[in-house]
Amino acid sequence: MSAQRVTIHTLRACKGRGERITMLTAYDATFARLLDEAGADILLVGDSLGMVVQGHDTTLPVTLDDMIYHCRAVARGARRAQIVGDMPFMTYQESVELGVRNAGRLIKEGGCHAIKLEGGAQHAELVARLVASGIPVMGHIGLTPQSFHQMGGFRVQGKDAAGAARLIADARALEAAGAYALVLEGMPSEVAAEITAALAIPTIGIGAGVGCDGQVLVIYDLLGMDDRFKPKFVRRYADVGATIKDACGRFIADVRAGSFPAQAESFSTISEPAGAPAALPFYSSSGRK
Ligand code: KIV
């Protein structure tokens, strides 16, 4: 029996019941399947892929075609989670028309169920147009990585009274425009809690404290894939980077020593040993499922 897909209504109901929402980033089908099976409510195909997959210092170089490619892969992997695709830098800032056209491509070509865009009240008109076109919008305020240069780096926002008031006004404007959820990134927990209490739509925090309706982390950070990066707001649940290096190091040593592949891992013109599984074509989809 297939699991019921998480929708914007499921998420609103979670907030009503006080059930915390979980969101994780995913960039490919294998991770999408694993995170979906783990029970994540939302898979965000974040433009963070520009940093963790493509190796850039910021998210700014990511293109819409990059996003569509990764969204399609994630959409193939997940059955239950809602899939949200990030609108990359300069695919919506220039005009409402451009934003509508590009968001439409993420939905039609990328297979996403919703899009996310960064920024506050200045995008209210675009949000309203997207929602009127049938495209659910997740907002994103606070530390918005696409404004890296404007912010002067990755800096916590809303630390003084004026900054906090701006964030609260932005949150209200996005809700009024029809956004179904908001990411609150890099802001004092008091401000995030105040926004969460003021809105009927769910908030999903990252570096915004425990008072949000849900939490999101970049999957590579949660798994400990990069030992050079350990900001305060990340909790590492595994040391997968070390596991990968260890496993690959052992493979390299085995190959160099001539101990991989063994006879049992090789094909032969002589008959296969009793009990050996029927040979599968290399990398057939049936062999991998
Ligand atoms: O791009 C991303 O991964 C994000 C999350 C950090 C919220 O926007």
GROMACS .gro file of C-alpha atoms and ligand atoms in nm:
model
  297
    1MET     CA    1   0.000   0.000   0.000
    2SER     CA    2   0.145   0.337  -0.092
    3ALA     CA    3   0.192   0.598   0.182
    4GLN     CA    4  -0.023   0.910   0.161
    5ARG     CA    5   0.169   1.202   0.015
    6VAL     CA    6   0.236   1.492   0.253
    7THR     CA    7   0.059   1.804   0.125
    8ILE     CA    8   0.028   2.166   0.227
    9HIS     CA    9  -0.288   2.062   0.417
   10THR     CA   10  -0.106   1.785   0.607
   11LEU     CA   11   0.150   2.040   0.719
   12ARG     CA   12  -0.108   2.296   0.831
   13ALA     CA   13  -0.281   2.020   1.030
   14CYS     CA   14   0.052   1.929   1.194
   15LYS     CA   15   0.081   2.284   1.323
   16GLY     CA   16  -0.278   2.269   1.450
   17ARG     CA   17  -0.202   1.951   1.644
   18GLY     CA   18   0.135   2.077   1.769
   19GLU     CA   19   0.319   1.800   1.582
   20ARG     CA   20   0.667   1.902   1.476
   21ILE     CA   21   0.745   1.896   1.103
   22THR     CA   22   1.070   1.747   0.971
   23MET     CA   23   1.243   1.863   0.656
   24LEU     CA   24   1.576   1.749   0.514
   25THR     CA   25   1.760   1.846   0.201
   26ALA     CA   26   1.799   1.584  -0.072
   27TYR     CA   27   1.971   1.611  -0.406
   28ASP     CA   28   1.944   1.264  -0.561
   29ALA     CA   29   1.715   0.962  -0.583
   30THR     CA   30   1.908   0.736  -0.345
   31PHE     CA   31   1.908   0.990  -0.062
   32ALA     CA   32   1.545   1.075  -0.139
   33ARG     CA   33   1.445   0.711  -0.095
   34LEU     CA   34   1.638   0.675   0.231
   35LEU     CA   35   1.508   0.999   0.385
   36ASP     CA   36   1.155   0.923   0.270
   37GLU     CA   37   1.175   0.579   0.431
   38ALA     CA   38   1.317   0.741   0.748
   39GLY     CA   39   0.994   0.943   0.766
   40ALA     CA   40   1.094   1.299   0.666
   41ASP     CA   41   0.782   1.505   0.593
   42ILE     CA   42   0.946   1.733   0.337
   43LEU     CA   43   1.247   1.685   0.108
   44LEU     CA   44   1.392   2.019   0.012
   45VAL     CA   45   1.596   2.021  -0.305
   46GLY     CA   46   1.789   2.317  -0.171
   47ASP     CA   47   2.016   2.541  -0.371
   48SER     CA   48   2.265   2.447  -0.095
   49LEU     CA   49   2.352   2.183  -0.357
   50GLY     CA   50   2.567   2.457  -0.510
   51MET     CA   51   2.793   2.429  -0.204
   52VAL     CA   52   2.770   2.065  -0.092
   53VAL     CA   53   2.736   1.896  -0.433
   54GLN     CA   54   2.896   2.141  -0.676
   55GLY     CA   55   3.168   2.275  -0.444
   56HIS     CA   56   3.097   2.649  -0.476
   57ASP     CA   57   3.152   2.888  -0.183
   58THR     CA   58   2.797   3.025  -0.207
   59THR     CA   59   2.463   2.923  -0.361
   60LEU     CA   60   2.478   3.205  -0.616
   61PRO     CA   61   2.605   3.012  -0.922
   62VAL     CA   62   2.323   2.752  -0.914
   63THR     CA   63   2.105   2.758  -1.227
   64LEU     CA   64   1.742   2.667  -1.283
   65ASP     CA   65   1.854   2.378  -1.505
   66ASP     CA   66   2.073   2.247  -1.218
   67MET     CA   67   1.769   2.260  -0.989
   68ILE     CA   68   1.542   2.086  -1.239
   69TYR     CA   69   1.797   1.806  -1.285
   70HIS     CA   70   1.822   1.741  -0.908
   71CYS     CA   71   1.447   1.784  -0.845
   72ARG     CA   72   1.372   1.516  -1.105
   73ALA     CA   73   1.611   1.275  -0.937
   74VAL     CA   74   1.460   1.340  -0.591
   75ALA     CA   75   1.105   1.310  -0.726
   76ARG     CA   76   1.190   0.962  -0.855
   77GLY     CA   77   1.314   0.852  -0.513
   78ALA     CA   78   1.041   0.969  -0.274
   79ARG     CA   79   0.688   0.832  -0.234
   80ARG     CA   80   0.553   1.006   0.080
   81ALA     CA   81   0.745   1.327   0.143
   82GLN     CA   82   0.645   1.656  -0.009
   83ILE     CA   83   0.915   1.770  -0.253
   84VAL     CA   84   1.006   2.138  -0.248
   85GLY     CA   85   1.238   2.288  -0.508
   86ASP     CA   86   1.443   2.600  -0.439
   87MET     CA   87   1.425   2.890  -0.682
   88PRO     CA   88   1.790   2.981  -0.750
   89PHE     CA   89   1.941   3.329  -0.738
   90MET     CA   90   1.813   3.566  -1.010
   91THR     CA   91   1.541   3.333  -1.137
   92TYR     CA   92   1.268   3.541  -0.966
   93GLN     CA   93   1.418   3.867  -0.839
   94GLU     CA   94   1.394   4.051  -1.172
   95SER     CA   95   1.019   4.043  -1.230
   96VAL     CA   96   0.700   3.868  -1.127
   97GLU     CA   97   0.663   3.730  -1.482
   98LEU     CA   98   1.009   3.574  -1.474
   99GLY     CA   99   0.940   3.425  -1.131
  100VAL     CA  100   0.610   3.272  -1.242
  101ARG     CA  101   0.767   3.126  -1.557
  102ASN     CA  102   1.063   2.974  -1.370
  103ALA     CA  103   0.856   2.840  -1.080
  104GLY     CA  104   0.633   2.675  -1.339
  105ARG     CA  105   0.937   2.498  -1.485
  106LEU     CA  106   1.037   2.363  -1.142
  107ILE     CA  107   0.690   2.216  -1.100
  108LYS     CA  108   0.638   2.091  -1.458
  109GLU     CA  109   0.988   1.973  -1.543
  110GLY     CA  110   1.131   1.913  -1.196
  111GLY     CA  111   0.829   1.727  -1.058
  112CYS     CA  112   0.823   1.932  -0.734
  113HIS     CA  113   0.506   1.982  -0.531
  114ALA     CA  114   0.602   2.333  -0.417
  115ILE     CA  115   0.874   2.590  -0.459
  116LYS     CA  116   1.074   2.789  -0.204
  117LEU     CA  117   1.204   3.141  -0.251
  118GLU     CA  118   1.412   3.370  -0.032
  119GLY     CA  119   1.307   3.717   0.083
  120GLY     CA  120   1.019   3.893   0.249
  121ALA     CA  121   0.758   4.155   0.171
  122GLN     CA  122   0.932   4.255  -0.155
  123HIS     CA  123   0.817   3.920  -0.301
  124ALA     CA  124   0.457   3.934  -0.177
  125GLU     CA  125   0.320   4.010  -0.524
  126LEU     CA  126   0.509   3.718  -0.678
  127VAL     CA  127   0.393   3.483  -0.402
  128ALA     CA  128   0.032   3.585  -0.459
  129ARG     CA  129   0.066   3.531  -0.836
  130LEU     CA  130   0.222   3.188  -0.788
  131VAL     CA  131  -0.045   3.078  -0.543
  132ALA     CA  132  -0.315   3.206  -0.781
  133SER     CA  133  -0.148   2.994  -1.052
  134GLY     CA  134  -0.172   2.685  -0.833
  135ILE     CA  135   0.190   2.676  -0.717
  136PRO     CA  136   0.238   2.638  -0.340
  137VAL     CA  137   0.511   2.867  -0.205
  138MET     CA  138   0.736   2.818   0.095
  139GLY     CA  139   0.894   3.146   0.203
  140HIS     CA  140   1.242   3.181   0.352
  141ILE     CA  141   1.348   3.474   0.571
  142GLY     CA  142   1.627   3.565   0.811
  143LEU     CA  143   1.970   3.458   0.693
  144THR     CA  144   1.897   3.422   0.323
  145PRO     CA  145   2.212   3.280   0.158
  146GLN     CA  146   2.133   3.431  -0.183
  147SER     CA  147   2.186   3.775  -0.020
  148PHE     CA  148   2.538   3.673   0.087
  149HIS     CA  149   2.698   3.991  -0.046
  150GLN     CA  150   2.420   4.218   0.079
  151MET     CA  151   2.445   4.068   0.429
  152GLY     CA  152   2.827   4.086   0.424
  153GLY     CA  153   2.857   3.709   0.472
  154PHE     CA  154   2.649   3.437   0.636
  155ARG     CA  155   2.528   3.644   0.934
  156VAL     CA  156   2.250   3.590   1.188
  157GLN     CA  157   1.970   3.842   1.114
  158GLY     CA  158   1.717   4.021   1.337
  159LYS     CA  159   1.945   4.067   1.636
  160ASP     CA  160   1.836   4.426   1.709
  161ALA     CA  161   1.481   4.554   1.759
  162ALA     CA  162   1.454   4.708   1.410
  163GLY     CA  163   1.585   4.392   1.242
  164ALA     CA  164   1.348   4.172   1.444
  165ALA     CA  165   1.051   4.396   1.357
  166ARG     CA  166   1.144   4.372   0.986
  167LEU     CA  167   1.148   3.992   1.004
  168ILE     CA  168   0.809   3.982   1.176
  169ALA     CA  169   0.664   4.217   0.913
  170ASP     CA  170   0.814   4.003   0.633
  171ALA     CA  171   0.665   3.687   0.783
  172ARG     CA  172   0.320   3.845   0.804
  173ALA     CA  173   0.344   3.976   0.446
  174LEU     CA  174   0.436   3.633   0.309
  175GLU     CA  175   0.153   3.466   0.499
  176ALA     CA  176  -0.093   3.728   0.377
  177ALA     CA  177   0.028   3.671   0.018
  178GLY     CA  178  -0.055   3.300   0.048
  179ALA     CA  179   0.271   3.124   0.142
  180TYR     CA  180   0.189   2.787   0.304
  181ALA     CA  181   0.504   2.765   0.521
  182LEU     CA  182   0.813   2.966   0.607
  183VAL     CA  183   1.175   2.872   0.661
  184LEU     CA  184   1.324   3.080   0.941
  185GLU     CA  185   1.701   3.070   0.905
  186GLY     CA  186   1.973   3.222   1.122
  187MET     CA  187   1.782   3.440   1.366
  188PRO     CA  188   1.749   3.466   1.746
  189SER     CA  189   1.524   3.196   1.887
  190GLU     CA  190   1.305   3.462   2.056
  191VAL     CA  191   1.229   3.622   1.719
  192ALA     CA  192   1.157   3.286   1.554
  193ALA     CA  193   0.924   3.189   1.841
  194GLU     CA  194   0.739   3.520   1.811
  195ILE     CA  195   0.692   3.474   1.436
  196THR     CA  196   0.577   3.116   1.489
  197ALA     CA  197   0.316   3.225   1.744
  198ALA     CA  198   0.195   3.507   1.520
  199LEU     CA  199   0.134   3.293   1.209
  200ALA     CA  200  -0.125   3.030   1.125
  201ILE     CA  201   0.112   2.871   0.871
  202PRO     CA  202   0.397   2.646   0.992
  203THR     CA  203   0.752   2.772   1.039
  204ILE     CA  204   1.051   2.548   0.983
  205GLY     CA  205   1.370   2.658   1.152
  206ILE     CA  206   1.741   2.623   1.085
  207GLY     CA  207   1.962   2.806   1.331
  208ALA     CA  208   1.644   2.963   1.471
  209GLY     CA  209   1.594   2.773   1.797
  210VAL     CA  210   1.340   2.522   1.919
  211GLY     CA  211   1.032   2.747   1.908
  212CYS     CA  212   0.953   2.677   1.540
  213ASP     CA  213   0.689   2.433   1.413
  214GLY     CA  214   0.955   2.217   1.251
  215GLN     CA  215   1.326   2.190   1.180
  216VAL     CA  216   1.540   2.146   0.870
  217LEU     CA  217   1.905   2.054   0.826
  218VAL     CA  218   2.124   2.011   0.523
  219ILE     CA  219   2.161   1.634   0.499
  220TYR     CA  220   2.540   1.643   0.448
  221ASP     CA  221   2.577   1.844   0.772
  222LEU     CA  222   2.354   1.609   0.974
  223LEU     CA  223   2.553   1.310   0.847
  224GLY     CA  224   2.893   1.467   0.917
  225MET     CA  225   3.017   1.451   0.558
  226ASP     CA  226   3.249   1.754   0.589
  227ASP     CA  227   3.470   1.775   0.896
  228ARG     CA  228   3.573   2.132   0.800
  229PHE     CA  229   3.217   2.259   0.861
  230LYS     CA  230   3.057   2.249   1.208
  231PRO     CA  231   2.846   2.556   1.278
  232LYS     CA  232   2.672   2.597   1.615
  233PHE     CA  233   2.324   2.519   1.480
  234VAL     CA  234   2.414   2.179   1.330
  235ARG     CA  235   2.381   1.858   1.526
  236ARG     CA  236   2.581   1.576   1.371
  237TYR     CA  237   2.397   1.246   1.395
  238ALA     CA  238   2.670   1.040   1.228
  239ASP     CA  239   3.028   1.058   1.108
  240VAL     CA  240   2.960   0.937   0.757
  241GLY     CA  241   3.259   1.128   0.617
  242ALA     CA  242   3.493   0.914   0.830
  243THR     CA  243   3.297   0.598   0.741
  244ILE     CA  244   3.332   0.674   0.369
  245LYS     CA  245   3.703   0.743   0.397
  246ASP     CA  246   3.755   0.424   0.598
  247ALA     CA  247   3.555   0.204   0.355
  248CYS     CA  248   3.722   0.351   0.047
  249GLY     CA  249   4.064   0.325   0.209
  250ARG     CA  250   4.006  -0.046   0.271
  251PHE     CA  251   3.890  -0.096  -0.091
  252ILE     CA  252   4.206   0.077  -0.215
  253ALA     CA  253   4.425  -0.137   0.011
  254ASP     CA  254   4.249  -0.458  -0.099
  255VAL     CA  255   4.288  -0.373  -0.468
  256ARG     CA  256   4.655  -0.289  -0.421
  257ALA     CA  257   4.711  -0.613  -0.228
  258GLY     CA  258   4.531  -0.817  -0.497
  259SER     CA  259   4.273  -0.941  -0.244
  260PHE     CA  260   3.975  -0.784  -0.423
  261PRO     CA  261   3.793  -0.930  -0.607
  262ALA     CA  262   3.802  -1.279  -0.452
  263GLN     CA  263   3.696  -1.589  -0.646
  264ALA     CA  264   3.344  -1.561  -0.496
  265GLU     CA  265   3.315  -1.207  -0.631
  266SER     CA  266   3.419  -1.311  -0.985
  267PHE     CA  267   3.239  -1.477  -1.277
  268SER     CA  268   3.375  -1.791  -1.433
  269THR     CA  269   3.339  -2.009  -1.743
  270ILE     CA  270   3.330  -2.303  -1.500
  271SER     CA  271   2.994  -2.361  -1.323
  272GLU     CA  272   2.899  -2.123  -1.037
  273PRO     CA  273   2.919  -2.265  -0.680
  274ALA     CA  274   2.597  -2.425  -0.547
  275GLY     CA  275   2.361  -2.173  -0.391
  276ALA     CA  276   2.507  -1.877  -0.580
  277PRO     CA  277   2.235  -1.632  -0.687
  278ALA     CA  278   2.142  -1.629  -1.054
  279ALA     CA  279   2.363  -1.379  -1.233
  280LEU     CA  280   2.199  -1.042  -1.279
  281PRO     CA  281   2.286  -0.799  -1.552
  282PHE     CA  282   2.527  -0.535  -1.418
  283TYR     CA  283   2.341  -0.244  -1.261
  284SER     CA  284   1.998  -0.354  -1.376
  285SER     CA  285   1.728  -0.173  -1.183
  286SER     CA  286   1.585  -0.507  -1.066
  287GLY     CA  287   1.926  -0.601  -0.931
  288ARG     CA  288   1.948  -0.285  -0.724
  289LYS     CA  289   1.601  -0.297  -0.570
  290KIV     O1  290   1.923   2.551   0.024
  290KIV     C1  291   1.896   2.497   0.134
  290KIV     O2  292   1.936   2.386   0.165
  290KIV     C2  293   1.809   2.572   0.224
  290KIV     C3  294   1.794   2.520   0.363
  290KIV     C4  295   1.917   2.540   0.441
  290KIV     C5  296   1.674   2.577   0.430
  290KIV     O3  297   1.755   2.671   0.187
   0.00000   0.00000   0.00000
